[in-house]
Coordinates of C-alpha atoms in Angstrom, one line a residue:
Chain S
X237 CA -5.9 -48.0 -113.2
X238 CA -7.9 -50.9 -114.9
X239 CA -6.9 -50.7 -118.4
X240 CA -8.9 -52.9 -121.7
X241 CA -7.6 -53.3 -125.1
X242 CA -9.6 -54.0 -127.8
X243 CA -8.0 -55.2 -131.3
X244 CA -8.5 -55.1 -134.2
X245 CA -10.2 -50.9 -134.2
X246 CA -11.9 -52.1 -137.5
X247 CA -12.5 -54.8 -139.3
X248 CA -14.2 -55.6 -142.8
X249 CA -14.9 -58.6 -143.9
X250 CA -17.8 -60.3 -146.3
X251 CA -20.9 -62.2 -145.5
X252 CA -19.9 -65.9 -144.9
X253 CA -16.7 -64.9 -143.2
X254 CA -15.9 -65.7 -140.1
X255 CA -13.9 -63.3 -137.5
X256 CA -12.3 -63.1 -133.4
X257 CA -12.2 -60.0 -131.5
X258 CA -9.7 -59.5 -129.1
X259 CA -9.8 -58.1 -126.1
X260 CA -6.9 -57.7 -123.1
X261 CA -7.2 -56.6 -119.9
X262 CA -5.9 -55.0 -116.6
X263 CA -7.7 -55.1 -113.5
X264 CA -6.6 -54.8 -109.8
X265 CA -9.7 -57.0 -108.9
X266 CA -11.4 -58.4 -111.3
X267 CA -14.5 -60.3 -111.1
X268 CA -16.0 -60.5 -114.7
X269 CA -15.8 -59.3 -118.4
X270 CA -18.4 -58.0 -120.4
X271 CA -19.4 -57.9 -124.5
X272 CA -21.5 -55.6 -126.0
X273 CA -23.2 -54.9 -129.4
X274 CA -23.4 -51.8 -130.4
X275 CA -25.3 -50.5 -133.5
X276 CA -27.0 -47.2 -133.3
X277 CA -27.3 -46.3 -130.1
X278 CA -27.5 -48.1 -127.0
X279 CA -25.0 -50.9 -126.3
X280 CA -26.6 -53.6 -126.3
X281 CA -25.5 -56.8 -123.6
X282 CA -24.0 -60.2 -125.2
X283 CA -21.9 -62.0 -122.9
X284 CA -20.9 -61.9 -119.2
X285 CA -17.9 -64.0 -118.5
X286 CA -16.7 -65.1 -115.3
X287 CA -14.7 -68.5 -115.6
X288 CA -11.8 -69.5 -117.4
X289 CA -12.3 -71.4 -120.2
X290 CA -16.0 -71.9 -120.0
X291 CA -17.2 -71.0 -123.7
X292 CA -20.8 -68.6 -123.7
X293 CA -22.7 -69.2 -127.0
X294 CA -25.8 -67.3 -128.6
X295 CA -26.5 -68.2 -131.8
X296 CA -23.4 -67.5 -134.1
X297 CA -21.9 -65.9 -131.6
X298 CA -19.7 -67.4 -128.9
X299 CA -16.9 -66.2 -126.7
X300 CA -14.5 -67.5 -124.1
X301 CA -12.1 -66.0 -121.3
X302 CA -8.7 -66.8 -120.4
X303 CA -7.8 -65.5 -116.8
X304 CA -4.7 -66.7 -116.8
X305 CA -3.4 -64.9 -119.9
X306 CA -6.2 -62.0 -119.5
X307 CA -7.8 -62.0 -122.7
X308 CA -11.2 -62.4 -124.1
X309 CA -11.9 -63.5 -127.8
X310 CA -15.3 -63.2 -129.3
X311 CA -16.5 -65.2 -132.2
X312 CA -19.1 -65.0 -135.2
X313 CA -19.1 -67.3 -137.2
X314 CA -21.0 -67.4 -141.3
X315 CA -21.1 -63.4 -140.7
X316 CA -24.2 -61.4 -141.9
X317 CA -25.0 -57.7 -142.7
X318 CA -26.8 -57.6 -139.8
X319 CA -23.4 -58.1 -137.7
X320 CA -22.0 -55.0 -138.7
X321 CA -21.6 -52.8 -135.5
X322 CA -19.3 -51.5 -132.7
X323 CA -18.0 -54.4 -130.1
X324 CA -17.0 -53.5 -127.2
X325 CA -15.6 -55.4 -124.4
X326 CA -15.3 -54.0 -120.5
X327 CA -14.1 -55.2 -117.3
X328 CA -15.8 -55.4 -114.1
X329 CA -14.2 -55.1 -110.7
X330 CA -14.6 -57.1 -107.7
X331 CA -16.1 -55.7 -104.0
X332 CA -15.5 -52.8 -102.7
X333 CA -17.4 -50.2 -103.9
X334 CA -16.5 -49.8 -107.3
X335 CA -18.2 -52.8 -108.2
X336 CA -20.4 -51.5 -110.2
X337 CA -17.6 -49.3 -112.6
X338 CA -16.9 -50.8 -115.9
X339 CA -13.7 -50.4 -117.6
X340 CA -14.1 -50.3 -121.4
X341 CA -11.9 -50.9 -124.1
X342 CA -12.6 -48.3 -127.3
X343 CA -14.1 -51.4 -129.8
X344 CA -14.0 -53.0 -132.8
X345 CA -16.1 -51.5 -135.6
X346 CA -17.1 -54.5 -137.7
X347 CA -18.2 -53.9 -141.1
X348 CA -19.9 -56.8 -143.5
X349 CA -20.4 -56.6 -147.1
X350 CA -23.1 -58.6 -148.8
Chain J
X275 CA -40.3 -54.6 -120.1
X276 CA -39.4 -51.3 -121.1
X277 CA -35.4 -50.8 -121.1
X278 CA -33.5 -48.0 -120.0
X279 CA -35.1 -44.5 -121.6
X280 CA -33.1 -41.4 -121.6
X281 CA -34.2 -38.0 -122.3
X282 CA -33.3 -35.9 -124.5
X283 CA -32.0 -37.9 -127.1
X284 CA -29.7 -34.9 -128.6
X285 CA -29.2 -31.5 -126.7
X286 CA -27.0 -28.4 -128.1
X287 CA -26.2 -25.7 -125.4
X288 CA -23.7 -23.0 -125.5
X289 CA -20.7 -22.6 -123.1
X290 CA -21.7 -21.8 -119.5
X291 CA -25.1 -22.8 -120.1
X292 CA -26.8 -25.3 -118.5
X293 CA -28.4 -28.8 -119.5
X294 CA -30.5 -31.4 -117.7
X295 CA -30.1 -35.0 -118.7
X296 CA -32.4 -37.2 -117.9
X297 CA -32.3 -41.4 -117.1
X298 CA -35.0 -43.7 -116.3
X299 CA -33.6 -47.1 -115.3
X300 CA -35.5 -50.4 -116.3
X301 CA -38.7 -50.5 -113.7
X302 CA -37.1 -52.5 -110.3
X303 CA -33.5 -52.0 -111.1
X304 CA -31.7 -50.6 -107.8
X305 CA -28.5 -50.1 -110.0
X306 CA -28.4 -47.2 -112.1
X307 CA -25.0 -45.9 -113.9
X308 CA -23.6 -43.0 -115.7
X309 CA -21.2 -43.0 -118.6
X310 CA -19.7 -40.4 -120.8
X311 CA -18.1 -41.3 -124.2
X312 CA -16.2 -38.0 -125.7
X313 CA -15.3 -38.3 -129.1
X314 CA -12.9 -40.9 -130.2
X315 CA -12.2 -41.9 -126.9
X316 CA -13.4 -45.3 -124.8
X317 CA -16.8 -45.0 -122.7
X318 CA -15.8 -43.8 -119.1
X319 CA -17.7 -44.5 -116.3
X320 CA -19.0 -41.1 -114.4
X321 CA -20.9 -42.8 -110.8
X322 CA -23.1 -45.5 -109.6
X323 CA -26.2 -45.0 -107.5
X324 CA -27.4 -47.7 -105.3
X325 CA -31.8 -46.6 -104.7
X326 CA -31.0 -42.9 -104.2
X327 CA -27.4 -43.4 -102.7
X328 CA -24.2 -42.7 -104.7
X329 CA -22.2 -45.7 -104.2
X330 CA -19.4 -44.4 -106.3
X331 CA -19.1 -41.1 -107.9
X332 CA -15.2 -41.2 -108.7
X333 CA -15.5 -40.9 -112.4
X334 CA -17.3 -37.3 -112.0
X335 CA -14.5 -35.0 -113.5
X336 CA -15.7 -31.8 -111.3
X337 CA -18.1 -29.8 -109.6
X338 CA -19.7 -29.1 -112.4
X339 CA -21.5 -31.9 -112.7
X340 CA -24.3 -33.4 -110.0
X341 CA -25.9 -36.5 -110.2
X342 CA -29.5 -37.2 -108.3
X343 CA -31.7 -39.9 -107.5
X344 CA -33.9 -38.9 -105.6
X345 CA -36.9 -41.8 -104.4
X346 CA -34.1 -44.3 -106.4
X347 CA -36.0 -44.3 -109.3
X348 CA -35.2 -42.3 -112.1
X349 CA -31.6 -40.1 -112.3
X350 CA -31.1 -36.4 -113.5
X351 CA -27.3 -35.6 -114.4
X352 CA -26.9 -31.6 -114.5
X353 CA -23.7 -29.9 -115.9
X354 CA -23.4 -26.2 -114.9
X355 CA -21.9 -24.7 -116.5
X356 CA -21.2 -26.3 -119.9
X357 CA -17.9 -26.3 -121.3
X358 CA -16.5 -27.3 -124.5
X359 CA -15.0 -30.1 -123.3
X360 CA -18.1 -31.9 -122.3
X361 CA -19.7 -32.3 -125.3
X362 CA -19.7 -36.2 -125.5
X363 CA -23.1 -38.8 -125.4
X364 CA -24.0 -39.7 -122.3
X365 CA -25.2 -43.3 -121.5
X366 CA -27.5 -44.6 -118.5
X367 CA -27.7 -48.3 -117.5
X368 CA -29.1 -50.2 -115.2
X369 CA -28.6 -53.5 -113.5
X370 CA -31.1 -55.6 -111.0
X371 CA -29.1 -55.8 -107.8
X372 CA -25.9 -57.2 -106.5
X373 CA -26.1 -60.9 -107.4
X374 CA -27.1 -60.3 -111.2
X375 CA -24.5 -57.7 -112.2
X376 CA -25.5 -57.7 -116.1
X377 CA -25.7 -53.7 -116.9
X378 CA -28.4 -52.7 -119.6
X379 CA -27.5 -49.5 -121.2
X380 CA -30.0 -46.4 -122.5
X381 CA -29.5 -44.8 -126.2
X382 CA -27.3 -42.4 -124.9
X383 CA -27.9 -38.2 -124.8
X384 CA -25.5 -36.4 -127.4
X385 CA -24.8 -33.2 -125.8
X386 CA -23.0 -30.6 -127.6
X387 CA -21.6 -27.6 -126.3
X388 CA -20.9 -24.8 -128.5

């Protein structure tokens, strides 16, 4: 069974700061990994990665797969209050016809202080 | 463009009730998903339609629960009847087609059964 670990669970830091999520996977198949924001209520879509060492950047944020060692890192840099929110990180399979199932890990809760 | 609605946003039913939940993908998306998240545990995919087919339904924990598409536009996800153990928020999301596998997620429907 495709398994995703997410670490740290929870993370505080202040504005400024800057901080890397983890993520490790296990997939049978695996054809891409996913980031997602989540605030409120609906998880909201960062990053698709499907490459080794290819680095995906939005604004402070970046992030960057290693296929080899099957991990994900995502990074935000000068951290705001806005920032603060669930990450969560997911797996997606390759053909057949689970493509479509994502895998996810349980997420970092990032909290920033002013 | 609208994103991915679901309806209602918070439902509380007793045991052996029954409750409707309803998705309505982003407008052209032929991908539409299910996923549970039950409390402090990961989000776990539930099935995958494809238009009004179920491409994979192997998350579904039991009969009690049935997915439809019908026309492949929007879904309706019935549990009958409720148990404690599905209390959880259910998420919808959506994705364009095969080549652009990016999945856009709803708010979520927090269902608890009493």
């Amino acid at each position: 069974e495709d398994k995703v670990v997410q670490s740290p669970l929870s993370l505080v830091v202040h504005e400024g700061d800057t901080v890397t999520l983890n993520c490790s996977y296990e997939v049978t198949n695996f054809r891409s990994l996913l980031w997602y924001k989540q605030e409120k209520k609906a998880p909201t879509f960062l990053f698709m990665l499907t490459s080794s060492g290819i680095e995906k950047k939005s604004g402070r944020l970046s992030s960057i797969l290693d296929k080899k060692e099957l991990f994900s890192i995502l990074n935000i840099t000068a951290t705001q209050t806005g920032d603060s929110a669930v990450y969560l990180c997911a797996v997606q399979p390759a053909g057949g016809t689970s493509y479509g199932k994502l895998t996810f890990g349980q997420g970092t809760i990032l909290t920033v202080h002013p | 463009e609208a994103g991915v609605t679901q309806f209602p946003s918070h439902s509380v039913i007793e045991k052996g009730q029954t409750v409707t939940l309803r998705c309505d993908p982003i407008s052209g998306h032929d991908n539409l998903y299910w996923y549970r998240r039950v409390m402090g545990k990961e989000i776990k995919f539930l099935l995958h339609f494809v238009k009004e087919s179920k491409q994979d339904e192997s998350g579904m924990p039991n009969n009690r629960f049935l997915a439809e598409r019908t026309g492949g536009t929007y879904s309706t996800l019935k549990v009958q009847p409720a148990e404690l153990e599905d209390s959880g928020v259910y998420f919808c999301a959506s994705s364009l087609d095969r080549v652009s596998y990016e999945q856009y997620f709803g708010p979520g429907t927090r269902l608890t059964v009493t």
